Amino acid sequence: MFLWASACGAAVAQATPTKEVGPTHAAPRKLAADVGSGAADDEFPRTVAHYGGKTTLQQAPLRVAVLSTGQNDGLLTLGLVPVGTTPDDQGRLYADYLVEGFASRQAQMRRTADLGVRSAPDLEVLAALRPDLILVNKAMLTPQMQALYQRIAPTVVTRGNGVNWKIDFLLLADALGRTGAARAWLASYHADASSMAQQWPQGQAASVSFVQANAARNRVMGVRSFAGSIAEDAGLRRPPSQRFAGNSQDISAELLDQADADWIFYAARDKTLPALTGSPLWPRLRGVALSHAVRVGLDPFYLNAGPLAARIVLSALARTAPDTLAAR
């Protein structure tokens, strides 16, 4: 089975870590040697090297503000509810899968403050929350904004981009003093993904395609994407059209065959779904003809990147093994 529920000072340095260590995977599994604190979980003060410099935390943070929505998943998984966060493209502070997955925390989640637009959060509201840690992704940051955040509270910058979800989870955990819990979570996840991969007879793993649609375009996700990294962990193949180097590629309606595979996992907001499934080429795809086209949640598959989202993706992928082998 693969279904699971699941008062600080600061200093900033300019060095930005870039190296990764360990075996090559789509999603790096270990922090680089020059990232993190190297401190035991109960050891504070600690100085955490991150993707925006170095930050010193005098004690374990409990009031955490999240400026990049995907970090909410990791924080909740480690037992903390953000005191403030920024809304997603639907105006929600928490995606539905987080509300459902952390149902026991809903009362606390309803008290989370709205910090406004991710690229320019309301600094007055942020300061009034008196956070002892601010989390933000590198992709959403300028040096000027980081300096402002740092004046409010110690700020740790994660790398961002869905494929980096494991190292971002580990870095977040390091800042909280909860590395042991994050490592245990990842060890359990990797064991389950490996168990799934071992179900396949040699050379017979299913191919999977990841597609999202919006009003402007259809997009296929590559190996180095959030969902793509989970498929790799589970031993699944990708169609040649999706083995490109980047995170994703846009495809026109005329090139929809590039979305084909043994299984197609697709997502869209309701109003944009016809741009994909209404195409004349859609029913001609092999995955669709086999009834192996599965509509999935846009947020956990394509817009958020965190531990609970990873479990949701892995659970969806798990059904490919028995169904595909039976079809053969």
Short mmCIF file of C-alpha atoms in Angstrom, two decimals:
data_model
loop_
_atom_site.label_atom_id
_atom_site.label_comp_id
_atom_site.label_asym_id
_atom_site.label_seq_id
_atom_site.Cartn_x
_atom_site.Cartn_y
_atom_site.Cartn_z
CA MET A 1 0.00 0.00 0.00
CA PHE A 2 1.18 3.49 -0.81
CA LEU A 3 -1.48 5.77 0.69
CA TRP A 4 -0.46 7.79 3.75
CA ALA A 5 -1.91 10.52 5.91
CA SER A 6 0.29 12.18 7.20
CA ALA A 7 14.00 35.51 20.54
CA CYS A 8 16.49 35.29 17.88
CA GLY A 9 19.44 37.34 16.68
CA ALA A 10 20.68 37.23 13.10
CA ALA A 11 23.72 37.81 10.96
CA VAL A 12 23.95 37.75 7.17
CA ALA A 13 26.93 36.82 5.02
CA GLN A 14 27.20 37.03 1.24
CA ALA A 15 28.41 33.55 0.32
CA THR A 16 25.75 31.58 -1.61
CA PRO A 17 26.11 27.78 -1.55
CA THR A 18 25.81 26.12 -4.92
CA LYS A 19 27.36 22.65 -4.71
CA GLU A 20 25.49 19.42 -4.15
CA VAL A 21 26.88 16.23 -2.66
CA GLY A 22 26.09 12.54 -2.92
CA PRO A 23 24.82 10.41 -5.83
CA THR A 24 23.09 12.11 -8.72
CA HIS A 25 19.31 12.17 -8.49
CA ALA A 26 16.76 14.45 -10.13
CA ALA A 27 15.96 15.75 -6.64
CA PRO A 28 19.11 16.16 -4.50
CA ARG A 29 18.83 14.11 -1.31
CA LYS A 30 21.47 15.72 0.89
CA LEU A 31 22.41 19.26 1.73
CA ALA A 32 25.70 20.40 0.28
CA ALA A 33 28.60 20.45 2.71
CA ASP A 34 28.44 24.24 2.91
CA VAL A 35 24.67 24.43 3.60
CA GLY A 36 23.01 24.11 7.00
CA SER A 37 24.42 24.40 10.50
CA GLY A 38 25.87 20.99 11.28
CA ALA A 39 24.39 21.40 14.79
CA ALA A 40 22.51 18.79 16.79
CA ASP A 41 18.77 19.36 17.03
CA ASP A 42 18.92 20.65 20.61
CA GLU A 43 21.92 22.89 19.98
CA PHE A 44 21.18 26.63 19.97
CA PRO A 45 22.42 29.21 19.17
CA ARG A 46 23.24 27.93 15.69
CA THR A 47 24.38 29.60 12.49
CA VAL A 48 22.61 28.28 9.40
CA ALA A 49 24.23 28.69 5.98
CA HIS A 50 21.52 28.99 3.35
CA TYR A 51 20.89 30.30 -0.17
CA GLY A 52 21.02 33.92 0.90
CA GLY A 53 24.01 33.88 3.23
CA LYS A 54 24.24 32.88 6.89
CA THR A 55 21.77 33.49 9.70
CA THR A 56 22.22 32.98 13.44
CA LEU A 57 19.30 31.74 15.51
CA GLN A 58 19.58 32.16 19.26
CA GLN A 59 16.88 29.61 20.12
CA ALA A 60 14.56 27.13 18.44
CA PRO A 61 11.98 29.09 16.39
CA LEU A 62 8.31 28.65 17.22
CA ARG A 63 6.72 31.68 15.50
CA VAL A 64 7.54 31.15 11.84
CA ALA A 65 6.39 33.34 8.96
CA VAL A 66 6.32 31.72 5.52
CA LEU A 67 6.65 33.89 2.41
CA SER A 68 6.73 31.08 -0.20
CA THR A 69 3.63 28.90 -0.11
CA GLY A 70 5.34 25.53 -0.71
CA GLN A 71 7.20 25.89 2.59
CA ASN A 72 3.92 25.58 4.51
CA ASP A 73 3.87 21.87 3.68
CA GLY A 74 7.29 21.26 5.22
CA LEU A 75 6.58 23.37 8.28
CA LEU A 76 3.26 21.62 8.99
CA THR A 77 4.89 18.21 8.49
CA LEU A 78 7.41 19.13 11.19
CA GLY A 79 4.67 20.10 13.62
CA LEU A 80 4.47 23.89 13.36
CA VAL A 81 1.70 26.11 11.98
CA PRO A 82 2.87 29.39 10.38
CA VAL A 83 1.92 32.56 12.21
CA GLY A 84 1.66 34.27 8.83
CA THR A 85 1.87 33.29 5.18
CA THR A 86 1.08 34.57 1.70
CA PRO A 87 -1.99 33.48 -0.33
CA ASP A 88 -1.78 31.35 -3.47
CA ASP A 89 -3.20 32.14 -6.91
CA GLN A 90 -6.69 31.33 -5.63
CA GLY A 91 -6.42 33.65 -2.65
CA ARG A 92 -6.10 30.79 -0.16
CA LEU A 93 -3.54 30.77 2.63
CA TYR A 94 -3.50 26.97 2.49
CA ALA A 95 -4.15 24.74 -0.50
CA ASP A 96 -7.01 22.29 -0.05
CA TYR A 97 -4.69 19.30 0.26
CA LEU A 98 -3.00 20.92 3.28
CA VAL A 99 -6.33 21.75 4.93
CA GLU A 100 -7.41 18.14 4.49
CA GLY A 101 -4.06 16.56 5.32
CA PHE A 102 -3.60 18.54 8.53
CA ALA A 103 -7.23 18.56 9.64
CA SER A 104 -6.27 18.40 13.32
CA ARG A 105 -4.48 21.76 12.93
CA GLN A 106 -7.33 23.64 11.24
CA ALA A 107 -8.13 25.82 14.25
CA GLN A 108 -4.53 27.07 14.34
CA MET A 109 -4.41 27.38 10.56
CA ARG A 110 -7.46 29.64 10.60
CA ARG A 111 -5.52 32.04 12.83
CA THR A 112 -2.65 32.36 10.34
CA ALA A 113 -2.25 35.99 9.23
CA ASP A 114 -2.47 36.97 5.57
CA LEU A 115 0.85 38.61 4.60
CA GLY A 116 -0.25 39.73 1.15
CA VAL A 117 1.50 39.36 -2.20
CA ARG A 118 4.46 36.98 -2.15
CA SER A 119 6.71 39.31 -4.12
CA ALA A 120 5.89 42.28 -1.87
CA PRO A 121 4.41 41.15 1.46
CA ASP A 122 2.97 43.59 3.97
CA LEU A 123 5.96 44.37 6.17
CA GLU A 124 3.86 46.05 8.86
CA VAL A 125 1.71 42.97 9.31
CA LEU A 126 4.83 40.78 9.22
CA ALA A 127 6.58 42.83 11.90
CA ALA A 128 3.47 42.92 14.11
CA LEU A 129 3.48 39.11 14.22
CA ARG A 130 6.89 39.20 15.94
CA PRO A 131 8.17 36.08 14.13
CA ASP A 132 11.34 34.42 15.32
CA LEU A 133 12.04 33.02 11.84
CA ILE A 134 11.11 34.09 8.29
CA LEU A 135 11.27 31.55 5.47
CA VAL A 136 11.45 32.59 1.82
CA ASN A 137 12.51 30.98 -1.45
CA LYS A 138 15.44 32.39 -3.38
CA ALA A 139 13.28 32.76 -6.49
CA MET A 140 11.03 35.25 -4.70
CA LEU A 141 13.81 37.38 -3.26
CA THR A 142 15.89 40.47 -3.96
CA PRO A 143 18.82 41.60 -1.77
CA GLN A 144 16.84 44.68 -0.81
CA MET A 145 13.85 42.63 0.36
CA GLN A 146 16.07 40.20 2.23
CA ALA A 147 17.66 43.08 4.13
CA LEU A 148 14.19 44.30 5.14
CA TYR A 149 13.11 40.84 6.29
CA GLN A 150 16.32 40.42 8.24
CA ARG A 151 15.58 43.63 10.17
CA ILE A 152 12.31 42.05 11.30
CA ALA A 153 13.53 38.54 12.18
CA PRO A 154 16.21 35.97 11.28
CA THR A 155 15.60 34.97 7.68
CA VAL A 156 16.50 31.66 6.03
CA VAL A 157 16.41 31.40 2.23
CA THR A 158 15.60 28.04 0.67
CA ARG A 159 16.55 27.22 -2.90
CA GLY A 160 13.06 26.86 -4.35
CA ASN A 161 12.02 25.20 -7.60
CA GLY A 162 10.09 21.97 -7.03
CA VAL A 163 12.94 19.60 -7.82
CA ASN A 164 14.81 20.88 -4.76
CA TRP A 165 12.02 19.90 -2.37
CA LYS A 166 14.09 17.43 -0.33
CA ILE A 167 17.01 19.73 0.40
CA ASP A 168 14.65 22.63 1.09
CA PHE A 169 12.83 20.41 3.60
CA LEU A 170 16.14 19.52 5.25
CA LEU A 171 17.26 23.15 5.36
CA LEU A 172 13.95 24.26 6.86
CA ALA A 173 14.26 21.48 9.46
CA ASP A 174 17.82 22.54 10.29
CA ALA A 175 16.66 26.08 11.04
CA LEU A 176 13.97 24.69 13.35
CA GLY A 177 16.27 22.23 15.11
CA ARG A 178 14.19 19.32 13.78
CA THR A 179 16.61 17.68 11.35
CA GLY A 180 16.10 14.24 12.89
CA ALA A 181 12.39 14.31 12.14
CA ALA A 182 12.98 15.42 8.53
CA ARG A 183 15.57 12.71 7.93
CA ALA A 184 13.26 10.07 9.36
CA TRP A 185 10.44 11.27 7.11
CA LEU A 186 12.65 11.14 4.03
CA ALA A 187 14.00 7.70 4.93
CA SER A 188 10.45 6.35 5.16
CA TYR A 189 9.48 8.01 1.88
CA HIS A 190 12.55 6.63 0.05
CA ALA A 191 11.92 3.14 1.42
CA ASP A 192 8.34 3.20 0.12
CA ALA A 193 9.35 4.59 -3.28
CA SER A 194 12.09 1.94 -3.58
CA SER A 195 9.61 -0.79 -2.67
CA MET A 196 7.35 0.43 -5.46
CA ALA A 197 10.22 0.45 -7.95
CA GLN A 198 11.00 -3.18 -7.12
CA GLN A 199 7.54 -4.30 -8.26
CA TRP A 200 8.53 -3.88 -11.89
CA PRO A 201 10.01 -6.78 -13.83
CA GLN A 202 13.29 -5.64 -15.38
CA GLY A 203 12.69 -3.25 -18.28
CA GLN A 204 8.90 -3.23 -17.83
CA ALA A 205 8.31 -0.11 -15.77
CA ALA A 206 5.43 2.03 -16.98
CA SER A 207 6.05 5.38 -18.60
CA VAL A 208 4.35 8.35 -17.00
CA SER A 209 3.54 11.82 -18.29
CA PHE A 210 2.88 14.93 -16.23
CA VAL A 211 0.78 17.65 -17.83
CA GLN A 212 -0.78 20.84 -16.54
CA ALA A 213 -3.01 23.20 -18.47
CA ASN A 214 -3.98 26.82 -18.04
CA ALA A 215 -5.71 29.37 -20.22
CA ALA A 216 -2.56 30.25 -22.14
CA ARG A 217 -0.77 26.93 -22.64
CA ASN A 218 -0.33 23.26 -21.95
CA ARG A 219 2.84 22.34 -20.11
CA VAL A 220 4.66 19.03 -19.71
CA MET A 221 6.94 18.51 -16.74
CA GLY A 222 10.42 17.08 -17.11
CA VAL A 223 12.46 14.63 -15.07
CA ARG A 224 13.86 17.56 -13.06
CA SER A 225 10.48 18.67 -11.73
CA PHE A 226 8.74 17.92 -8.45
CA ALA A 227 6.48 15.17 -9.82
CA GLY A 228 9.25 14.00 -12.15
CA SER A 229 11.62 13.44 -9.23
CA ILE A 230 9.03 11.29 -7.45
CA ALA A 231 8.47 9.21 -10.58
CA GLU A 232 12.24 8.64 -10.73
CA ASP A 233 12.28 7.55 -7.09
CA ALA A 234 9.48 5.08 -7.86
CA GLY A 235 11.38 3.57 -10.81
CA LEU A 236 8.98 4.80 -13.49
CA ARG A 237 10.05 5.76 -17.00
CA ARG A 238 9.41 9.04 -18.80
CA PRO A 239 8.53 9.35 -22.49
CA PRO A 240 11.42 10.63 -24.66
CA SER A 241 9.56 13.92 -25.21
CA GLN A 242 9.79 14.65 -21.47
CA ARG A 243 13.46 13.85 -20.86
CA PHE A 244 14.61 17.42 -21.42
CA ALA A 245 17.00 19.20 -19.08
CA GLY A 246 14.69 21.82 -17.59
CA ASN A 247 11.75 21.78 -15.22
CA SER A 248 9.02 22.06 -17.86
CA GLN A 249 8.22 22.84 -21.48
CA ASP A 250 5.19 24.40 -23.11
CA ILE A 251 3.54 22.47 -25.92
CA SER A 252 1.01 23.67 -28.48
CA ALA A 253 -2.27 21.87 -29.16
CA GLU A 254 -0.71 20.49 -32.37
CA LEU A 255 2.06 18.82 -30.34
CA LEU A 256 -0.15 17.20 -27.73
CA ASP A 257 1.31 13.81 -28.61
CA GLN A 258 4.30 14.89 -26.51
CA ALA A 259 2.05 14.44 -23.49
CA ASP A 260 1.46 10.75 -24.24
CA ALA A 261 2.65 7.83 -22.09
CA ASP A 262 1.36 4.62 -20.53
CA TRP A 263 -0.13 6.85 -17.82
CA ILE A 264 -0.97 10.54 -18.05
CA PHE A 265 -1.36 12.57 -14.86
CA TYR A 266 -2.98 15.87 -15.78
CA ALA A 267 -4.24 18.87 -13.85
CA ALA A 268 -5.91 22.21 -14.46
CA ARG A 269 -8.26 24.66 -12.83
CA ASP A 270 -11.80 23.76 -13.91
CA LYS A 271 -12.27 26.64 -16.34
CA THR A 272 -9.04 25.86 -18.22
CA LEU A 273 -9.48 22.08 -18.43
CA PRO A 274 -11.10 22.16 -21.91
CA ALA A 275 -7.89 23.62 -23.33
CA LEU A 276 -6.39 20.18 -22.72
CA THR A 277 -9.10 17.53 -22.71
CA GLY A 278 -11.17 19.33 -25.35
CA SER A 279 -8.40 19.06 -27.93
CA PRO A 280 -9.19 16.76 -30.90
CA LEU A 281 -5.87 15.00 -30.24
CA TRP A 282 -6.63 14.19 -26.59
CA PRO A 283 -8.74 11.03 -27.15
CA ARG A 284 -6.12 9.74 -29.61
CA LEU A 285 -3.38 9.58 -26.96
CA ARG A 286 -2.51 6.02 -25.94
CA GLY A 287 -2.80 6.77 -22.24
CA VAL A 288 -6.28 8.22 -22.75
CA ALA A 289 -7.39 5.29 -24.91
CA LEU A 290 -6.27 2.87 -22.18
CA SER A 291 -8.27 4.83 -19.56
CA HIS A 292 -4.94 5.65 -17.94
CA ALA A 293 -5.43 9.42 -17.98
CA VAL A 294 -5.84 10.52 -14.36
CA ARG A 295 -6.90 13.98 -13.31
CA VAL A 296 -4.90 14.93 -10.22
CA GLY A 297 -4.70 17.88 -7.87
CA LEU A 298 -2.98 20.87 -9.41
CA ASP A 299 -1.56 22.07 -6.09
CA PRO A 300 0.19 18.93 -4.79
CA PHE A 301 1.41 17.80 -8.22
CA TYR A 302 2.46 21.06 -9.84
CA LEU A 303 2.20 24.17 -7.67
CA ASN A 304 3.48 23.12 -4.24
CA ALA A 305 6.52 21.06 -3.34
CA GLY A 306 6.69 19.48 0.07
CA PRO A 307 6.44 16.23 2.02
CA LEU A 308 2.65 15.79 2.08
CA ALA A 309 2.45 16.69 -1.61
CA ALA A 310 5.14 14.08 -2.33
CA ARG A 311 3.13 11.40 -0.54
CA ILE A 312 0.05 12.34 -2.55
CA VAL A 313 1.99 12.05 -5.82
CA LEU A 314 3.58 8.74 -4.80
CA SER A 315 0.18 7.33 -3.85
CA ALA A 316 -1.22 8.28 -7.25
CA LEU A 317 1.75 6.72 -9.02
CA ALA A 318 1.42 3.51 -7.01
CA ARG A 319 -1.67 2.44 -8.93
CA THR A 320 0.34 2.32 -12.18
CA ALA A 321 2.12 -0.91 -11.20
CA PRO A 322 -0.76 -3.40 -10.79
CA ASP A 323 -2.93 -1.83 -13.49
CA THR A 324 -0.17 -1.63 -16.10
CA LEU A 325 1.09 -5.19 -15.47
CA ALA A 326 -2.47 -6.51 -15.66
CA ALA A 327 -2.98 -4.75 -19.00
CA ARG A 328 0.10 -6.51 -20.37
#
